[in-house]
Short mmCIF file of the N, C-alpha and C atoms (twelve columns), coordinates in Angstrom:
data_MODEL
# 
_entry.id   MODEL 
# 
loop_
_atom_site.group_PDB 
_atom_site.id 
_atom_site.type_symbol 
_atom_site.label_atom_id 
_atom_site.label_alt_id 
_atom_site.label_comp_id 
_atom_site.label_asym_id 
_atom_site.label_seq_id 
_atom_site.Cartn_x 
_atom_site.Cartn_y 
_atom_site.Cartn_z 
_atom_site.pdbx_PDB_model_num 
ATOM 1   N N  . UNK A 1  21.237 -19.716 97.810  1 
ATOM 2   C CA . UNK A 1  21.371 -18.384 98.325  1 
ATOM 3   C C  . UNK A 1  22.184 -18.366 99.621  1 
ATOM 4   N N  . UNK A 2  21.941 -19.312 100.489 1 
ATOM 5   C CA . UNK A 2  22.639 -19.309 101.766 1 
ATOM 6   C C  . UNK A 2  24.091 -19.747 101.648 1 
ATOM 7   N N  . UNK A 3  24.436 -20.392 100.565 1 
ATOM 8   C CA . UNK A 3  25.788 -20.917 100.450 1 
ATOM 9   C C  . UNK A 3  26.726 -20.008 99.665  1 
ATOM 10  N N  . UNK A 4  26.198 -19.009 98.981  1 
ATOM 11  C CA . UNK A 4  27.052 -18.104 98.232  1 
ATOM 12  C C  . UNK A 4  27.640 -17.046 99.149  1 
ATOM 13  N N  . UNK A 5  28.781 -16.485 98.735  1 
ATOM 14  C CA . UNK A 5  29.363 -15.362 99.458  1 
ATOM 15  C C  . UNK A 5  28.608 -14.090 99.144  1 
ATOM 16  N N  . UNK A 6  28.904 -13.031 99.875  1 
ATOM 17  C CA . UNK A 6  28.194 -11.786 99.649  1 
ATOM 18  C C  . UNK A 6  28.863 -10.897 98.614  1 
ATOM 19  N N  . UNK A 7  29.962 -11.345 98.007  1 
ATOM 20  C CA . UNK A 7  30.617 -10.601 96.945  1 
ATOM 21  C C  . UNK A 7  31.319 -9.352  97.420  1 
ATOM 22  N N  . UNK A 8  31.711 -9.288  98.668  1 
ATOM 23  C CA . UNK A 8  32.363 -8.095  99.208  1 
ATOM 24  C C  . UNK A 8  33.843 -8.059  98.894  1 
ATOM 25  N N  . UNK A 9  34.337 -9.039  98.196  1 
ATOM 26  C CA . UNK A 9  35.746 -9.057  97.839  1 
ATOM 27  C C  . UNK A 9  36.411 -10.334 98.320  1 
ATOM 28  N N  . UNK A 10 37.662 -10.524 97.913  1 
ATOM 29  C CA . UNK A 10 38.360 -11.746 98.322  1 
ATOM 30  C C  . UNK A 10 38.610 -11.780 99.828  1 
ATOM 31  N N  . UNK A 11 38.336 -12.906 100.409 1 
ATOM 32  C CA . UNK A 11 38.568 -13.094 101.836 1 
ATOM 33  C C  . UNK A 11 37.453 -12.567 102.723 1 
ATOM 34  N N  . UNK A 12 36.446 -11.952 102.128 1 
ATOM 35  C CA . UNK A 12 35.341 -11.426 102.935 1 
ATOM 36  C C  . UNK A 12 34.419 -12.562 103.344 1 
ATOM 37  N N  . UNK A 13 33.910 -12.529 104.571 1 
ATOM 38  C CA . UNK A 13 32.987 -13.580 104.990 1 
ATOM 39  C C  . UNK A 13 31.693 -13.507 104.200 1 
ATOM 40  N N  . UNK A 14 31.142 -14.656 103.874 1 
ATOM 41  C CA . UNK A 14 29.935 -14.709 103.067 1 
ATOM 42  C C  . UNK A 14 28.672 -14.735 103.896 1 
ATOM 43  N N  . UNK A 15 27.567 -14.878 103.214 1 
ATOM 44  C CA . UNK A 15 26.268 -14.924 103.882 1 
ATOM 45  C C  . UNK A 15 25.973 -16.281 104.494 1 
ATOM 46  N N  . UNK A 16 26.782 -17.273 104.194 1 
ATOM 47  C CA . UNK A 16 26.462 -18.631 104.610 1 
ATOM 48  C C  . UNK A 16 26.335 -18.777 106.127 1 
ATOM 49  N N  . UNK A 17 27.075 -18.025 106.885 1 
ATOM 50  C CA . UNK A 17 26.968 -18.129 108.335 1 
ATOM 51  C C  . UNK A 17 26.241 -16.937 108.946 1 
ATOM 52  N N  . UNK A 18 26.151 -15.823 108.240 1 
ATOM 53  C CA . UNK A 18 25.522 -14.627 108.806 1 
ATOM 54  C C  . UNK A 18 24.010 -14.743 108.929 1 
ATOM 55  N N  . UNK A 19 23.367 -15.352 107.967 1 
ATOM 56  C CA . UNK A 19 21.910 -15.460 108.016 1 
ATOM 57  C C  . UNK A 19 21.457 -16.346 109.173 1 
ATOM 58  N N  . UNK A 20 21.988 -17.545 109.336 1 
ATOM 59  C CA . UNK A 20 21.591 -18.338 110.516 1 
ATOM 60  C C  . UNK A 20 22.006 -17.681 111.832 1 
ATOM 61  N N  . UNK A 21 23.153 -17.007 111.845 1 
ATOM 62  C CA . UNK A 21 23.586 -16.330 113.069 1 
ATOM 63  C C  . UNK A 21 22.635 -15.204 113.441 1 
ATOM 64  N N  . UNK A 22 22.081 -14.540 112.446 1 
ATOM 65  C CA . UNK A 22 21.115 -13.479 112.698 1 
ATOM 66  C C  . UNK A 22 19.846 -14.036 113.340 1 
ATOM 67  N N  . UNK A 23 19.367 -15.167 112.834 1 
ATOM 68  C CA . UNK A 23 18.169 -15.782 113.422 1 
ATOM 69  C C  . UNK A 23 18.430 -16.273 114.840 1 
ATOM 70  N N  . UNK A 24 19.601 -16.831 115.079 1 
ATOM 71  C CA . UNK A 24 19.946 -17.276 116.430 1 
ATOM 72  C C  . UNK A 24 20.040 -16.088 117.371 1 
ATOM 73  N N  . UNK A 25 20.633 -14.992 116.893 1 
ATOM 74  C CA . UNK A 25 20.745 -13.786 117.713 1 
ATOM 75  C C  . UNK A 25 19.377 -13.218 118.056 1 
ATOM 76  N N  . UNK A 26 18.483 -13.165 117.087 1 
ATOM 77  C CA . UNK A 26 17.128 -12.653 117.353 1 
ATOM 78  C C  . UNK A 26 16.365 -13.559 118.312 1 
ATOM 79  N N  . UNK A 27 16.496 -14.860 118.142 1 
ATOM 80  C CA . UNK A 27 15.812 -15.789 119.047 1 
ATOM 81  C C  . UNK A 27 16.356 -15.659 120.468 1 
ATOM 82  N N  . UNK A 28 17.656 -15.501 120.595 1 
ATOM 83  C CA . UNK A 28 18.250 -15.305 121.915 1 
ATOM 84  C C  . UNK A 28 17.798 -14.014 122.559 1 
ATOM 85  N N  . UNK A 29 17.694 -12.959 121.757 1 
ATOM 86  C CA . UNK A 29 17.224 -11.666 122.270 1 
ATOM 87  C C  . UNK A 29 15.792 -11.764 122.782 1 
ATOM 88  N N  . UNK A 30 14.931 -12.412 122.025 1 
ATOM 89  C CA . UNK A 30 13.534 -12.579 122.451 1 
ATOM 90  C C  . UNK A 30 13.464 -13.436 123.710 1 
ATOM 91  N N  . UNK A 31 14.289 -14.466 123.794 1 
ATOM 92  C CA . UNK A 31 14.296 -15.314 124.985 1 
ATOM 93  C C  . UNK A 31 14.754 -14.541 126.218 1 
ATOM 94  N N  . UNK A 32 15.765 -13.698 126.054 1 
ATOM 95  C CA . UNK A 32 16.240 -12.895 127.182 1 
ATOM 96  C C  . UNK A 32 15.174 -11.899 127.621 1 
ATOM 97  N N  . UNK A 33 14.498 -11.274 126.646 1 
ATOM 98  C CA . UNK A 33 13.428 -10.339 126.997 1 
ATOM 99  C C  . UNK A 33 12.270 -11.051 127.688 1 
ATOM 100 N N  . UNK A 34 11.941 -12.243 127.227 1 
ATOM 101 C CA . UNK A 34 10.834 -12.992 127.819 1 
ATOM 102 C C  . UNK A 34 11.159 -13.463 129.238 1 
ATOM 103 N N  . UNK A 35 12.431 -13.770 129.485 1 
ATOM 104 C CA . UNK A 35 12.803 -14.244 130.819 1 
ATOM 105 C C  . UNK A 35 12.770 -13.134 131.848 1 
ATOM 106 N N  . UNK A 36 13.054 -11.909 131.425 1 
ATOM 107 C CA . UNK A 36 13.033 -10.784 132.351 1 
ATOM 108 C C  . UNK A 36 14.216 -10.732 133.294 1 
ATOM 109 N N  . UNK A 37 15.229 -11.534 133.043 1 
ATOM 110 C CA . UNK A 37 16.390 -11.573 133.923 1 
ATOM 111 C C  . UNK A 37 17.393 -10.467 133.691 1 
ATOM 112 N N  . UNK A 38 17.345 -9.847  132.522 1 
ATOM 113 C CA . UNK A 38 18.285 -8.788  132.175 1 
ATOM 114 C C  . UNK A 38 17.473 -7.534  131.852 1 
ATOM 115 N N  . UNK A 39 17.958 -6.387  132.284 1 
ATOM 116 C CA . UNK A 39 17.249 -5.135  132.037 1 
ATOM 117 C C  . UNK A 39 17.135 -4.881  130.533 1 
ATOM 118 N N  . UNK A 40 16.051 -4.218  130.144 1 
ATOM 119 C CA . UNK A 40 15.764 -3.959  128.734 1 
ATOM 120 C C  . UNK A 40 16.894 -3.201  128.045 1 
ATOM 121 N N  . UNK A 41 17.425 -2.176  128.684 1 
ATOM 122 C CA . UNK A 41 18.456 -1.362  128.043 1 
ATOM 123 C C  . UNK A 41 19.714 -2.187  127.793 1 
ATOM 124 N N  . UNK A 42 20.109 -2.989  128.759 1 
ATOM 125 C CA . UNK A 42 21.319 -3.798  128.594 1 
ATOM 126 C C  . UNK A 42 21.150 -4.844  127.495 1 
ATOM 127 N N  . UNK A 43 20.020 -5.538  127.492 1 
ATOM 128 C CA . UNK A 43 19.816 -6.575  126.484 1 
ATOM 129 C C  . UNK A 43 19.651 -5.982  125.088 1 
ATOM 130 N N  . UNK A 44 18.967 -4.853  124.970 1 
ATOM 131 C CA . UNK A 44 18.777 -4.227  123.667 1 
ATOM 132 C C  . UNK A 44 20.074 -3.639  123.150 1 
ATOM 133 N N  . UNK A 45 20.859 -3.035  124.015 1 
ATOM 134 C CA . UNK A 45 22.152 -2.485  123.585 1 
ATOM 135 C C  . UNK A 45 23.070 -3.598  123.086 1 
ATOM 136 N N  . UNK A 46 23.120 -4.715  123.798 1 
ATOM 137 C CA . UNK A 46 23.958 -5.828  123.358 1 
ATOM 138 C C  . UNK A 46 23.443 -6.426  122.057 1 
ATOM 139 N N  . UNK A 47 22.128 -6.575  121.940 1 
ATOM 140 C CA . UNK A 47 21.552 -7.106  120.704 1 
ATOM 141 C C  . UNK A 47 21.877 -6.207  119.516 1 
ATOM 142 N N  . UNK A 48 21.667 -4.913  119.673 1 
ATOM 143 C CA . UNK A 48 21.940 -3.985  118.571 1 
ATOM 144 C C  . UNK A 48 23.420 -3.994  118.197 1 
ATOM 145 N N  . UNK A 49 24.290 -4.019  119.185 1 
ATOM 146 C CA . UNK A 49 25.725 -4.038  118.916 1 
ATOM 147 C C  . UNK A 49 26.120 -5.281  118.123 1 
ATOM 148 N N  . UNK A 50 25.670 -6.438  118.575 1 
ATOM 149 C CA . UNK A 50 26.003 -7.679  117.869 1 
ATOM 150 C C  . UNK A 50 25.364 -7.731  116.485 1 
ATOM 151 N N  . UNK A 51 24.151 -7.200  116.361 1 
ATOM 152 C CA . UNK A 51 23.475 -7.176  115.066 1 
ATOM 153 C C  . UNK A 51 24.202 -6.253  114.094 1 
ATOM 154 N N  . UNK A 52 24.654 -5.094  114.575 1 
ATOM 155 C CA . UNK A 52 25.435 -4.188  113.732 1 
ATOM 156 C C  . UNK A 52 26.727 -4.854  113.280 1 
ATOM 157 N N  . UNK A 53 27.366 -5.590  114.174 1 
ATOM 158 C CA . UNK A 53 28.603 -6.285  113.796 1 
ATOM 159 C C  . UNK A 53 28.336 -7.376  112.759 1 
ATOM 160 N N  . UNK A 54 27.182 -8.022  112.842 1 
ATOM 161 C CA . UNK A 54 26.826 -9.019  111.829 1 
ATOM 162 C C  . UNK A 54 26.537 -8.367  110.480 1 
ATOM 163 N N  . UNK A 55 25.885 -7.209  110.506 1 
ATOM 164 C CA . UNK A 55 25.547 -6.542  109.258 1 
ATOM 165 C C  . UNK A 55 26.768 -5.947  108.573 1 
ATOM 166 N N  . UNK A 56 27.642 -5.353  109.353 1 
ATOM 167 C CA . UNK A 56 28.816 -4.693  108.782 1 
ATOM 168 C C  . UNK A 56 30.042 -5.060  109.602 1 
ATOM 169 N N  . UNK A 57 30.701 -6.153  109.256 1 
ATOM 170 C CA . UNK A 57 31.875 -6.552  110.037 1 
ATOM 171 C C  . UNK A 57 32.982 -5.513  109.896 1 
ATOM 172 N N  . UNK A 58 33.371 -4.950  111.007 1 
ATOM 173 C CA . UNK A 58 34.417 -3.933  111.008 1 
ATOM 174 C C  . UNK A 58 35.618 -4.450  111.777 1 
ATOM 175 N N  . UNK A 59 36.762 -3.964  111.384 1 
ATOM 176 C CA . UNK A 59 37.999 -4.361  112.067 1 
ATOM 177 C C  . UNK A 59 38.640 -3.178  112.779 1 
ATOM 178 N N  . UNK A 60 38.108 -1.991  112.556 1 
ATOM 179 C CA . UNK A 60 38.652 -0.781  113.145 1 
ATOM 180 C C  . UNK A 60 38.073 -0.588  114.550 1 
ATOM 181 N N  . UNK A 61 38.937 -0.426  115.534 1 
ATOM 182 C CA . UNK A 61 38.473 -0.296  116.917 1 
ATOM 183 C C  . UNK A 61 37.655 0.976   117.116 1 
ATOM 184 N N  . UNK A 62 37.965 2.022   116.378 1 
ATOM 185 C CA . UNK A 62 37.201 3.260   116.485 1 
ATOM 186 C C  . UNK A 62 35.761 3.040   116.007 1 
ATOM 187 N N  . UNK A 63 35.595 2.280   114.939 1 
ATOM 188 C CA . UNK A 63 34.251 1.983   114.434 1 
ATOM 189 C C  . UNK A 63 33.490 1.079   115.398 1 
ATOM 190 N N  . UNK A 64 34.169 0.132   116.003 1 
ATOM 191 C CA . UNK A 64 33.521 -0.758  116.975 1 
ATOM 192 C C  . UNK A 64 33.064 0.033   118.193 1 
ATOM 193 N N  . UNK A 65 33.894 0.965   118.645 1 
ATOM 194 C CA . UNK A 65 33.511 1.821   119.771 1 
ATOM 195 C C  . UNK A 65 32.306 2.684   119.405 1 
ATOM 196 N N  . UNK A 66 32.290 3.202   118.186 1 
ATOM 197 C CA . UNK A 66 31.146 3.982   117.730 1 
ATOM 198 C C  . UNK A 66 29.870 3.171   117.678 1 
ATOM 199 N N  . UNK A 67 29.987 1.916   117.215 1 
ATOM 200 C CA . UNK A 67 28.817 1.038   117.190 1 
ATOM 201 C C  . UNK A 67 28.306 0.745   118.599 1 
ATOM 202 N N  . UNK A 68 29.222 0.565   119.539 1 
ATOM 203 C CA . UNK A 68 28.817 0.308   120.921 1 
ATOM 204 C C  . UNK A 68 28.093 1.515   121.504 1 
ATOM 205 N N  . UNK A 69 28.613 2.704   121.252 1 
ATOM 206 C CA . UNK A 69 27.961 3.919   121.758 1 
ATOM 207 C C  . UNK A 69 26.610 4.146   121.086 1 
ATOM 208 N N  . UNK A 70 26.544 3.887   119.793 1 
ATOM 209 C CA . UNK A 70 25.277 4.023   119.073 1 
ATOM 210 C C  . UNK A 70 24.238 3.047   119.610 1 
ATOM 211 N N  . UNK A 71 24.643 1.826   119.869 1 
ATOM 212 C CA . UNK A 71 23.730 0.815   120.398 1 
ATOM 213 C C  . UNK A 71 23.214 1.191   121.784 1 
ATOM 214 N N  . UNK A 72 24.110 1.647   122.641 1 
ATOM 215 C CA . UNK A 72 23.704 2.039   123.996 1 
ATOM 216 C C  . UNK A 72 22.783 3.250   123.952 1 
ATOM 217 N N  . UNK A 73 23.098 4.208   123.103 1 
ATOM 218 C CA . UNK A 73 22.252 5.393   122.986 1 
ATOM 219 C C  . UNK A 73 20.877 5.071   122.446 1 
ATOM 220 N N  . UNK A 74 20.826 4.189   121.450 1 
ATOM 221 C CA . UNK A 74 19.543 3.783   120.878 1 
ATOM 222 C C  . UNK A 74 18.690 3.065   121.924 1 
ATOM 223 N N  . UNK A 75 19.287 2.131   122.649 1 
ATOM 224 C CA . UNK A 75 18.536 1.372   123.657 1 
ATOM 225 C C  . UNK A 75 18.018 2.284   124.766 1 
ATOM 226 N N  . UNK A 76 18.850 3.221   125.201 1 
ATOM 227 C CA . UNK A 76 18.418 4.145   126.249 1 
ATOM 228 C C  . UNK A 76 17.310 5.068   125.741 1 
ATOM 229 N N  . UNK A 77 17.410 5.519   124.489 1 
ATOM 230 C CA . UNK A 77 16.388 6.398   123.923 1 
ATOM 231 C C  . UNK A 77 15.049 5.679   123.779 1 
ATOM 232 N N  . UNK A 78 15.074 4.455   123.298 1 
ATOM 233 C CA . UNK A 78 13.829 3.692   123.157 1 
ATOM 234 C C  . UNK A 78 13.198 3.444   124.523 1 
ATOM 235 N N  . UNK A 79 14.020 3.109   125.502 1 
ATOM 236 C CA . UNK A 79 13.499 2.880   126.853 1 
ATOM 237 C C  . UNK A 79 12.867 4.154   127.410 1 
ATOM 238 N N  . UNK A 80 13.539 5.276   127.235 1 
ATOM 239 C CA . UNK A 80 13.017 6.546   127.749 1 
ATOM 240 C C  . UNK A 80 11.715 6.939   127.054 1 
ATOM 241 N N  . UNK A 81 11.654 6.756   125.759 1 
ATOM 242 C CA . UNK A 81 10.440 7.111   125.011 1 
ATOM 243 C C  . UNK A 81 9.258  6.259   125.457 1 
ATOM 244 N N  . UNK A 82 9.470  4.962   125.578 1 
ATOM 245 C CA . UNK A 82 8.353  4.089   125.937 1 
ATOM 246 C C  . UNK A 82 7.922  4.258   127.384 1 
ATOM 247 N N  . UNK A 83 8.857  4.509   128.283 1 
ATOM 248 C CA . UNK A 83 8.465  4.614   129.693 1 
ATOM 249 C C  . UNK A 83 7.965  5.998   130.063 1 
ATOM 250 N N  . UNK A 84 8.426  7.044   129.394 1 
ATOM 251 C CA . UNK A 84 8.029  8.409   129.773 1 
ATOM 252 C C  . UNK A 84 6.882  8.961   128.955 1 
ATOM 253 N N  . UNK A 85 6.823  8.615   127.675 1 
ATOM 254 C CA . UNK A 85 5.789  9.186   126.824 1 
ATOM 255 C C  . UNK A 85 4.590  8.251   126.622 1 
ATOM 256 N N  . UNK A 86 4.852  6.966   126.518 1 
ATOM 257 C CA . UNK A 86 3.764  6.018   126.306 1 
ATOM 258 C C  . UNK A 86 3.354  5.295   127.586 1 
ATOM 259 N N  . UNK A 87 4.115  5.483   128.655 1 
ATOM 260 C CA . UNK A 87 3.851  4.883   129.955 1 
ATOM 261 C C  . UNK A 87 3.715  3.373   129.883 1 
ATOM 262 N N  . UNK A 88 4.614  2.746   129.125 1 
ATOM 263 C CA . UNK A 88 4.675  1.305   129.026 1 
ATOM 264 C C  . UNK A 88 5.891  0.835   129.808 1 
ATOM 265 N N  . UNK A 89 5.695  -0.078  130.719 1 
ATOM 266 C CA . UNK A 89 6.782  -0.567  131.535 1 
ATOM 267 C C  . UNK A 89 7.555  -1.650  130.780 1 
ATOM 268 N N  . UNK A 90 8.768  -1.317  130.377 1 
ATOM 269 C CA . UNK A 90 9.585  -2.307  129.687 1 
ATOM 270 C C  . UNK A 90 10.390 -3.036  130.725 1 
# 
């Protein structure tokens, strides 16, 4: 399973490197959150952006900009919800 391509067409990157990269990305995200050295919004926005790029590799700069804005908006919204409504300090 890990060695086959994802069937997205000729020249498309396969799953062989995306699955381990996803686990490394998640482990790095948890390590950054546990260390507390980077603010929650910044680390979550970067994690979401990189995760979106792993899930759907895009080459269009407009789509990459949209993913970056979506990631930043999501991270800020989650931070606001948890700190203002649930009173949990992230």
